[in-house]
Each structure stands twice: as C-alpha cells, then as structure tokens.
Coordinates of C-alpha atoms in Angstrom, one line a residue:
M1 CA -48.0 -28.3 -8.9
G2 CA -44.4 -28.8 -8.6
E3 CA -42.0 -30.2 -5.7
F4 CA -41.4 -29.3 -2.1
M5 CA -38.5 -30.4 -0.4
P6 CA -38.3 -29.7 3.3
I7 CA -34.1 -29.2 4.5
V8 CA -33.3 -30.9 7.7
E9 CA -32.8 -28.6 10.2
R10 CA -29.3 -27.7 11.4
G11 CA -28.3 -28.4 14.9
P12 CA -29.1 -25.5 17.6
K13 CA -27.3 -22.0 17.3
T14 CA -24.8 -21.1 20.0
T15 CA -26.1 -18.0 22.0
F16 CA -23.2 -15.9 20.7
E17 CA -23.8 -16.4 16.8
P18 CA -26.1 -13.8 15.4
Q19 CA -29.4 -14.6 14.9
R20 CA -29.7 -15.8 11.0
E21 CA -32.7 -15.9 9.4
R22 CA -34.9 -18.7 8.0
A23 CA -35.5 -18.7 4.4
I24 CA -37.8 -20.8 1.8
L25 CA -36.3 -21.1 -1.9
V26 CA -38.9 -20.9 -4.4
G27 CA -37.6 -22.1 -8.4
V28 CA -39.5 -22.4 -11.4
E29 CA -38.0 -25.1 -13.6
R30 CA -38.3 -24.0 -17.5
P31 CA -38.0 -25.8 -20.8
K32 CA -34.6 -25.4 -22.3
S33 CA -33.2 -23.9 -19.5
N34 CA -28.9 -24.0 -19.6
W35 CA -29.1 -25.0 -15.9
S36 CA -31.2 -27.7 -14.0
I37 CA -33.4 -26.1 -11.4
E38 CA -31.4 -28.6 -8.7
S39 CA -27.9 -26.8 -9.6
S40 CA -29.6 -23.6 -9.8
L41 CA -31.3 -23.8 -6.6
A42 CA -28.6 -25.3 -4.8
E43 CA -25.9 -22.0 -5.7
L44 CA -29.3 -20.3 -4.7
E45 CA -28.6 -21.8 -0.9
R46 CA -25.2 -20.9 -0.6
L47 CA -25.9 -17.2 -2.1
A48 CA -28.4 -17.4 0.8
D49 CA -25.9 -18.8 3.3
T50 CA -23.6 -16.3 2.4
A51 CA -25.8 -13.5 2.7
G52 CA -26.6 -14.9 6.3
A53 CA -30.0 -16.8 6.2
D54 CA -30.4 -20.9 6.6
T55 CA -32.7 -22.5 4.1
V56 CA -35.5 -24.5 5.8
A57 CA -37.3 -25.7 3.0
V58 CA -37.0 -25.3 -1.2
T59 CA -40.1 -25.4 -3.3
T60 CA -40.3 -25.6 -6.9
Q61 CA -43.0 -25.6 -10.4
K62 CA -42.5 -26.6 -13.7
L63 CA -44.1 -23.6 -16.1
E64 CA -43.9 -22.6 -19.6
S65 CA -43.3 -19.3 -19.0
P66 CA -43.8 -17.1 -15.5
N67 CA -47.0 -15.9 -14.3
P68 CA -47.3 -12.3 -14.8
R69 CA -48.9 -11.4 -11.8
T70 CA -47.3 -13.8 -9.2
F71 CA -44.5 -15.9 -11.4
V72 CA -45.7 -19.0 -9.9
G73 CA -49.4 -20.4 -10.2
T74 CA -51.8 -19.4 -7.9
G75 CA -52.0 -22.1 -6.1
K76 CA -48.4 -22.3 -5.8
A77 CA -48.2 -18.5 -4.2
E78 CA -50.9 -19.9 -1.4
E79 CA -48.8 -23.0 -0.7
I80 CA -45.5 -20.6 -0.3
A81 CA -47.5 -18.8 2.3
S82 CA -48.4 -21.9 3.9
L83 CA -44.9 -23.0 4.0
A84 CA -43.8 -19.8 5.1
R85 CA -46.2 -19.8 8.1
A86 CA -45.4 -23.7 8.8
Y87 CA -41.4 -23.0 9.0
S88 CA -41.6 -19.6 10.7
A89 CA -39.8 -18.1 7.7
D90 CA -38.2 -14.6 7.7
L91 CA -38.1 -14.4 4.0
V92 CA -38.8 -16.1 0.7
I93 CA -36.5 -16.0 -1.7
F94 CA -37.3 -16.5 -5.6
D95 CA -34.6 -17.7 -8.2
D96 CA -35.3 -15.5 -10.7
E97 CA -35.8 -11.6 -10.7
L98 CA -39.1 -10.4 -10.2
S99 CA -40.7 -7.9 -11.6
P100 CA -42.5 -5.0 -9.1
S101 CA -45.5 -6.1 -9.4
Q102 CA -45.0 -9.6 -9.2
Q103 CA -43.3 -9.0 -6.1
A104 CA -46.1 -6.6 -4.7
N105 CA -48.8 -9.3 -5.6
L106 CA -46.7 -12.0 -3.8
E107 CA -46.2 -10.0 -0.6
K108 CA -49.7 -9.4 -0.2
I109 CA -50.4 -13.3 -0.3
V110 CA -47.4 -14.2 2.2
D111 CA -47.7 -13.1 5.5
K112 CA -46.6 -9.5 6.1
D113 CA -43.5 -10.2 8.4
V114 CA -42.1 -12.1 5.8
K115 CA -40.0 -10.7 3.0
V116 CA -40.0 -11.7 -0.1
I117 CA -37.3 -11.1 -2.6
D118 CA -35.6 -12.4 -5.4
R119 CA -31.9 -13.6 -6.8
T120 CA -31.0 -10.0 -7.9
A121 CA -32.1 -8.7 -4.3
L122 CA -29.9 -11.4 -2.8
I123 CA -26.9 -10.8 -4.6
L124 CA -27.1 -7.0 -3.9
D125 CA -27.3 -7.9 -0.5
I126 CA -24.3 -9.9 -0.6
F127 CA -22.1 -7.3 -2.4
A128 CA -23.1 -4.5 0.3
L129 CA -21.6 -7.3 2.6
H130 CA -18.1 -7.5 0.6
A131 CA -17.5 -4.1 -0.9
T132 CA -14.4 -2.7 1.0
S133 CA -13.4 0.4 -1.3
R134 CA -15.1 3.5 -1.8
E135 CA -15.7 2.8 -5.3
G136 CA -16.8 -1.0 -4.4
R137 CA -19.7 0.6 -1.7
L138 CA -20.8 3.1 -4.2
Q139 CA -20.9 1.0 -7.1
V140 CA -23.2 -0.9 -5.0
R141 CA -25.2 1.7 -3.5
L142 CA -25.8 2.6 -7.2
A143 CA -27.1 -0.7 -8.2
Q144 CA -29.3 -1.2 -4.9
N145 CA -31.2 2.4 -5.6
Q146 CA -31.5 1.4 -9.5
Y147 CA -33.1 -1.9 -8.4
L148 CA -35.5 0.1 -5.8
Y149 CA -36.6 2.6 -7.9
P150 CA -39.3 1.0 -9.8
R151 CA -40.4 -1.0 -7.1
L152 CA -41.3 2.2 -4.8
R153 CA -44.9 2.0 -5.8
G154 CA -45.6 -1.6 -4.2
M155 CA -43.4 -0.3 -1.2
W156 CA -45.8 2.7 -0.6
A157 CA -49.2 0.8 -1.7
H158 CA -50.3 0.0 1.7
L159 CA -50.3 3.8 2.6
A160 CA -52.9 4.4 -0.1
S161 CA -54.9 1.6 0.5
N162 CA -55.3 2.4 4.2
R163 CA -56.7 6.3 3.7
M164 CA -60.1 6.7 5.3
G165 CA -63.3 7.7 3.4
G166 CA -63.7 7.2 -0.3
G167 CA -64.6 9.3 -3.5
V168 CA -62.9 11.2 -6.1
G169 CA -59.3 12.2 -4.8
S170 CA -59.1 9.2 -1.8
R171 CA -57.7 7.0 -4.3
F172 CA -54.1 8.6 -3.9
G173 CA -53.4 11.2 -1.4
E174 CA -50.7 10.3 1.4
G175 CA -49.1 7.2 -0.3
E176 CA -48.7 8.8 -3.8
S177 CA -47.5 12.2 -2.6
Q178 CA -45.2 10.1 -0.3
L179 CA -44.2 7.8 -3.5
E180 CA -43.3 10.9 -6.0
V181 CA -41.0 12.1 -2.7
D182 CA -39.1 8.9 -2.4
R183 CA -39.1 9.0 -6.3
R184 CA -37.2 12.3 -6.3
M185 CA -34.9 11.3 -3.4
V186 CA -33.9 8.0 -5.1
R187 CA -33.1 9.8 -8.6
K188 CA -31.2 12.4 -6.7
R189 CA -29.3 9.4 -4.7
I190 CA -28.5 7.8 -8.6
T191 CA -27.6 11.1 -9.8
S192 CA -25.0 11.9 -6.9
I193 CA -23.8 8.1 -6.8
K194 CA -23.3 8.6 -10.8
R195 CA -21.3 11.6 -10.3
E196 CA -19.3 10.4 -7.6
L197 CA -18.1 7.4 -9.4
E198 CA -17.5 9.3 -12.6
H199 CA -15.1 11.3 -10.5
L200 CA -13.4 7.9 -8.9
S201 CA -13.9 5.9 -12.6
S202 CA -11.6 9.0 -14.2
V203 CA -8.7 8.3 -11.2
R204 CA -9.1 5.0 -12.2
S205 CA -8.7 5.6 -15.9
L206 CA -6.1 7.9 -15.3
Q207 CA -3.7 4.4 -13.1
R208 CA -5.2 2.2 -16.1
E209 CA -4.0 5.0 -19.1
S210 CA -0.5 4.9 -17.3
R211 CA 0.1 0.8 -17.5
F212 CA -1.3 1.1 -21.0
A213 CA 1.2 3.7 -22.1
S214 CA 3.8 2.1 -19.7
G215 CA 3.5 -0.7 -22.6
M216 CA 3.5 -3.4 -20.1
F217 CA 1.4 -6.6 -21.0
K218 CA -1.6 -7.0 -19.0
V219 CA -3.1 -9.9 -17.7
A220 CA -6.8 -10.3 -16.3
L221 CA -7.8 -12.7 -14.0
A222 CA -11.8 -13.8 -14.8
G223 CA -14.2 -16.4 -13.7
Y224 CA -17.4 -17.7 -12.0
T225 CA -17.3 -16.5 -8.3
N226 CA -15.3 -19.1 -5.9
A227 CA -13.3 -20.1 -9.2
G228 CA -10.2 -19.5 -7.2
K229 CA -9.1 -16.1 -8.8
S230 CA -7.8 -14.6 -5.8
S231 CA -6.0 -17.4 -4.6
L232 CA -4.1 -18.0 -8.1
L233 CA -3.0 -14.1 -7.6
N234 CA -1.8 -14.9 -4.3
R235 CA 0.2 -18.0 -5.7
L236 CA 1.9 -15.9 -8.6
T237 CA 2.4 -12.6 -7.1
D238 CA 2.4 -13.3 -3.2
A239 CA 0.0 -10.2 -3.2
D240 CA -1.9 -11.4 0.1
V241 CA -5.6 -10.9 -1.2
L242 CA -8.7 -12.2 0.7
S243 CA -9.6 -15.4 -0.8
Y244 CA -12.2 -17.2 0.9
D245 CA -14.4 -20.3 0.2
K246 CA -17.2 -18.4 -0.4
L247 CA -19.5 -17.0 -3.0
F248 CA -18.0 -13.0 -3.7
A249 CA -15.6 -12.9 -1.2
T250 CA -13.7 -10.3 -3.1
L251 CA -15.4 -7.8 -5.2
D252 CA -12.9 -5.0 -5.5
S253 CA -10.4 -5.4 -8.5
T254 CA -6.3 -6.0 -7.6
T255 CA -3.4 -5.1 -9.8
R256 CA 0.1 -6.5 -9.3
K257 CA 3.0 -6.6 -11.0
Y258 CA 4.7 -9.9 -11.6
K259 CA 8.4 -11.1 -13.3
L260 CA 8.2 -13.5 -16.1
P261 CA 10.9 -15.9 -15.7
E262 CA 12.3 -14.7 -18.7
G263 CA 12.9 -10.9 -17.2
R264 CA 10.0 -9.0 -18.6
E265 CA 7.0 -7.4 -16.2
I266 CA 3.6 -7.7 -17.1
T267 CA 0.7 -6.7 -14.3
L268 CA -2.0 -9.5 -12.8
T269 CA -5.6 -8.3 -12.7
D270 CA -7.9 -10.0 -10.0
T271 CA -11.4 -9.1 -11.0
V272 CA -15.0 -9.6 -9.0
G273 CA -16.3 -13.4 -9.7
F274 CA -19.4 -14.1 -11.9
I275 CA -22.3 -15.7 -11.5
Q276 CA -24.8 -16.8 -13.8
K277 CA -28.3 -14.6 -14.1
L278 CA -25.5 -11.4 -12.9
P279 CA -27.9 -8.5 -12.5
T280 CA -27.6 -6.1 -15.5
T281 CA -27.5 -3.3 -13.0
L282 CA -24.7 -5.1 -11.2
V283 CA -22.8 -5.2 -14.9
E284 CA -23.4 -1.9 -15.4
A285 CA -22.7 -0.4 -11.5
F286 CA -19.4 -1.9 -11.8
K287 CA -18.6 -1.2 -15.1
S288 CA -15.3 0.9 -14.3
T289 CA -14.0 -2.4 -12.6
L290 CA -14.9 -4.4 -15.3
D291 CA -13.0 -2.1 -17.8
E292 CA -10.1 -3.9 -16.1
I293 CA -10.7 -7.2 -18.2
T294 CA -11.5 -5.1 -21.5
G295 CA -8.2 -3.2 -21.0
A296 CA -6.1 -6.2 -21.0
D297 CA -4.3 -8.0 -23.2
L298 CA -5.0 -11.7 -22.5
I299 CA -7.7 -12.8 -20.1
L300 CA -7.2 -15.9 -17.6
H301 CA -10.5 -17.7 -17.5
V302 CA -10.3 -19.5 -14.5
I303 CA -12.4 -22.5 -13.8
D304 CA -13.4 -24.5 -10.6
S305 CA -12.7 -28.1 -11.8
S306 CA -14.2 -30.0 -8.9
S307 CA -17.1 -28.1 -9.5
L308 CA -20.5 -30.6 -11.2
E309 CA -21.3 -27.6 -13.0
Y310 CA -17.9 -26.2 -14.5
E311 CA -19.3 -26.6 -18.3
T312 CA -22.3 -24.2 -17.6
Q313 CA -20.2 -22.1 -15.4
I314 CA -18.1 -21.3 -18.4
V315 CA -20.9 -20.7 -20.2
A316 CA -22.3 -18.3 -17.9
V317 CA -18.6 -16.0 -18.1
E318 CA -18.1 -16.4 -21.5
E319 CA -21.9 -14.8 -21.6
V320 CA -20.7 -11.9 -19.2
L321 CA -17.2 -11.2 -21.4
D322 CA -19.5 -10.8 -24.6
Q323 CA -22.0 -8.6 -22.7
I324 CA -18.7 -6.3 -22.0
H325 CA -17.2 -6.8 -25.6
A326 CA -14.3 -8.7 -24.1
H327 CA -15.3 -11.4 -26.3
A328 CA -12.5 -11.0 -28.9
I329 CA -9.5 -10.7 -26.2
P330 CA -7.2 -13.9 -26.1
T331 CA -8.3 -16.1 -23.2
I332 CA -6.3 -19.2 -21.8
K333 CA -8.9 -21.6 -19.8
V334 CA -7.1 -22.5 -16.4
F335 CA -8.9 -25.6 -14.6
N336 CA -8.2 -24.5 -11.1
K337 CA -8.3 -26.9 -7.8
T338 CA -6.9 -29.9 -9.6
D339 CA -6.0 -30.8 -5.8
L340 CA -9.7 -31.7 -5.3
L341 CA -9.6 -34.1 -8.1
S342 CA -9.2 -37.8 -8.3
A343 CA -6.2 -39.4 -10.8
D344 CA -9.2 -40.4 -12.9
E345 CA -11.0 -37.5 -12.6
L346 CA -8.5 -34.9 -13.8
S347 CA -7.3 -37.9 -16.3
A348 CA -10.7 -37.7 -17.9
L349 CA -10.7 -33.7 -17.5
L350 CA -7.6 -33.1 -19.3
S351 CA -8.7 -35.7 -22.1
R352 CA -11.8 -33.2 -22.8
H353 CA -9.8 -30.1 -22.9
P354 CA -6.5 -31.1 -24.0
H355 CA -5.3 -27.2 -24.8
D356 CA -6.3 -25.7 -21.5
V357 CA -4.2 -25.6 -18.3
F358 CA -4.8 -27.2 -15.0
V359 CA -3.3 -26.0 -11.9
S360 CA -4.0 -25.9 -8.1
A361 CA -3.0 -22.5 -6.6
E362 CA -3.3 -24.4 -3.0
T363 CA -0.4 -26.9 -3.7
G364 CA 1.2 -24.9 -6.8
Q365 CA 0.8 -27.9 -8.9
G366 CA 0.6 -26.6 -13.2
I367 CA 1.8 -23.0 -12.0
D368 CA 5.0 -23.3 -14.2
T369 CA 2.8 -24.3 -17.1
L370 CA 0.7 -21.7 -16.9
I371 CA 3.5 -19.3 -16.5
K372 CA 5.0 -20.3 -19.7
R373 CA 1.8 -20.1 -21.6
V374 CA 1.4 -16.5 -20.4
E375 CA 5.0 -15.8 -21.5
L376 CA 4.2 -17.2 -24.9
A377 CA 1.0 -14.7 -25.1
A378 CA 3.2 -11.9 -23.9
S379 CA 5.9 -12.8 -26.7
S380 CA 3.3 -13.6 -29.2
T381 CA 3.7 -10.1 -31.4
D382 CA 7.2 -9.1 -30.5
T383 CA 9.8 -8.6 -33.2
A384 CA 13.3 -10.1 -33.2
I385 CA 15.7 -7.3 -33.3
E386 CA 19.5 -6.9 -32.4
V387 CA 20.9 -3.3 -30.8
V388 CA 23.8 -1.7 -29.4
I389 CA 23.1 0.9 -27.1
P390 CA 25.8 3.2 -25.8
Y391 CA 27.0 2.9 -22.0
D392 CA 25.4 6.6 -21.3
K393 CA 22.3 5.5 -22.2
G394 CA 22.0 2.5 -19.2
K395 CA 18.1 3.6 -18.8
L396 CA 17.0 2.0 -22.1
V397 CA 19.5 -1.0 -20.8
S398 CA 17.1 -1.3 -17.9
L399 CA 14.0 -0.8 -19.8
A400 CA 15.2 -3.5 -22.2
H401 CA 15.3 -5.9 -19.5
Q402 CA 12.1 -4.9 -17.8
R403 CA 10.1 -4.9 -20.8
C404 CA 11.6 -7.2 -23.7
R405 CA 13.0 -10.7 -23.4
I406 CA 16.4 -10.9 -23.8
V407 CA 18.1 -13.6 -25.8
S408 CA 21.8 -12.6 -25.1
E409 CA 23.9 -9.8 -24.2
E410 CA 27.7 -8.8 -24.6
H411 CA 29.4 -5.6 -23.7
K412 CA 31.4 -4.2 -26.7
A413 CA 34.0 -1.1 -27.3
E414 CA 31.0 1.2 -28.5
G415 CA 28.2 -0.2 -26.1
T416 CA 26.3 -3.0 -25.0
Y417 CA 25.2 -5.5 -27.5
L418 CA 21.7 -7.0 -26.8
S419 CA 19.9 -9.6 -28.8
M420 CA 16.0 -9.9 -27.9
M421 CA 12.4 -10.1 -28.7
V422 CA 10.9 -6.4 -28.2
P423 CA 7.0 -5.8 -27.9
S424 CA 5.5 -3.6 -30.4
A425 CA 5.0 -0.9 -28.1
Y426 CA 8.9 -0.5 -27.3
R427 CA 10.1 -0.7 -30.7
D428 CA 10.6 3.2 -31.6
A429 CA 12.3 3.2 -28.2
F430 CA 15.4 1.0 -30.1
K431 CA 15.1 2.2 -33.4
N432 CA 17.9 4.5 -33.8
Y433 CA 20.4 2.2 -32.0
Q434 CA 19.2 -0.9 -34.1
V435 CA 21.8 -2.9 -35.8
S436 CA 21.5 -4.8 -39.4
V437 CA 20.7 -8.6 -38.6

C-alpha cells in the first residue's frame, strides 16, 4: 500500500508565536523519476515550513501512474483521512499537482475541516508571502487566479448537492449560477491583472532596452532556490539584497552595476530561484522577470555545493532555462557555499567539475576566480584597436574607460592615444579615430 512515517513532535510553542498549521505530506513514488521520493518530500517539508506549517506525518505510495480519481489509490486516500483525524491535521499536502477533480474527490474523503492542497498551491502561497514589489504581487495574483479558475466547480459543488427537492432542474440552481458568477469574476480579474502587468512589463522593457542600448555586458544570476544568488550579488556589489536561508526568500529581480578590475562596467541581475516541478503558471506569470535571464549576455548558474541533491537541482534549473529559451546563452556554473564542505568533499567536487568555479559568498573564497571568468566572457567578442582621440572629445575617453578594456594609454600632441579591447557595440563610436596598427 505504501509507507507511513510519523514525525516526531516539536517542542511546545510559546504563546507569542503565531499558530502554525499541522500538515500531512503525501508522495507518490513512480518509476524513472529523477528525484528520490525521500529528497522530494524533504523539500516539500521545507516548503511547508516556509509557508508556516509543521509536518506531523508523511505517507507515500508506489504507483505506475496516478489514480485518475484520487491521485493515490482509494485505500491510501482513506488512510490519509484516518491520519488527518489521528494527528488533528489542518491540511494535507500532495507532492504533485492534483487535477481539479482529484482535489474535489479527495476533499470528499478527508474531513471537511482539513484542507487538501498540492505542491503548486503551496508554492503559490509562499510566493504570495514573499512578493514585495507591485509587479511581484501582481504576478503571484495572476498565477493564483489561473490556478483557481479550473477548480471553481469543485469549490461550489457542495451548494448544488445541498439543494432541497429533486426532479429536472434541481441538479443545478444556486451552485451553478454562483459558479458562473465566480468564473466571470475570476476571468475579469485575470484580464485586469494581465493589463496591469503589461503596463509594468512595458516600463521594465524600456529600462531593459536602455541597458541593452548602452551596450553594457549583462550578467544574470540564475539557480535553484536557496543556492545563494542574493548572497553572491551582495558579495560582489554590496547590493544589500535580502538573503535568508529560506526557499524563495526573494522574488523580485535586482540589477546592480559592477566595475570589473579591468575598468569595464557590467550589470549583474539577481533573479527568482527555480525549483523542481516549478508550476507552469508561475513560469508564465513571471515572464517579464525571467526576461532578465533571456536578455543576458552571460548566465551565472549558481549551485548549492553543500546540497546532497545538487546534481538533480542542476537538471531542474537547466530544464527551466530550456523552457524560457535561455539554454543557448553562455553559462558559467558557480558552485557556492564551499565553506560548508570538508576538504575531502571539496576535492571530490573539484575533480568531478574541473571546468567550473567554486566560491563562498559567505567568506569570499573563490570570488577573484569568478571575476576573472566573467572578465574573460565579457571580452570574448572584443576587438583590439588603437585610437587617438582629440582632447575636445573627452567623453569618448570616459566611454572607453567605462565600457572597454584599456591595454595602454598615452597623451600625445594630437590627443589621447588608447590601445584597447572594444566590445562590438562600441566599435562604431571609435571608428573615426582609429589609427593603423
């Protein structure tokens, strides 16, 4: 039938803490899954904790494919209902996305006071907790309403079934009419949110186009949630971006300028973290934020080297990058949190990934190596030129120092002589002052 694992109760809560809900986690083990059922449920428990719920029990079942009616088998569904009563659970969380009908059928089996939700609903709830900007909140609301819309029938089924009498026409009535009212309301809400997001997206696009037009080299930090992207951005730029040891601590993208040691300015953008089984509705809703990745010249794929699941997390991130058509952008894998590894663990990791970069955003270890790799990537398409810029064209000299790599500089009678490596976006700016090599 499957496995049931009770969770040892945590210590008594103080009266000052907000009341946390009690959750039962349900996982289905299927053949050929990239993730072990243990690691997937361990992550689900972290997600539940982030959302404000304590896990009191975990139960699993091996299935070739989900049951179309209740996702798990009928017997397992009854067992879940018994567990919910035994542990006075407030909610049951499934590790996979439930169809609207599966969720409705499970709610009929489990006690009516116990909520039945899936991984997608849990992630949406966490996003709602952590969204701070107007765009972030709108993106979450859009994803929530898109998730809610097909589930409205199940939510109103109790009204239709509670109607008195029988006969033709009695099988619809209030429940169905209220359902249609709510469907219209949700459709209008989705349309309204999309309209607002389109406006904010156009503003973001103008900002992004301004950065693109500047010809500045753009670097995006992508990675699994809690890999330490925000901490790395803080280490590099003193950005003071919120960074907690929590899943999805930050949702809003943050862009900061950074001057490479060679003198060239680039931009670094921190983006929302990914996760396995990332809901499609979230990928769609966060499109404008994820465009920060697709518009980058270089992606730093930040990896939590201390995670036992780092290899499967890499795959999950690469799948999302492929989904948003960012797989062709040059990428550097950055193994973060090396300060949490023993010398032997770090040595083993280095031997398995000899071409990647190993850093600790916490201690600064390896940051210099990372910067050199970014410099190398930024200059990979540069052209070597020599120019003499008249002294009355001082702005061009400033531009050269900001956007190019200066090899040598000399002040001559006719102007400033520069030998430099120039990005393709700036070649035209200097072509009138170029001298033969």
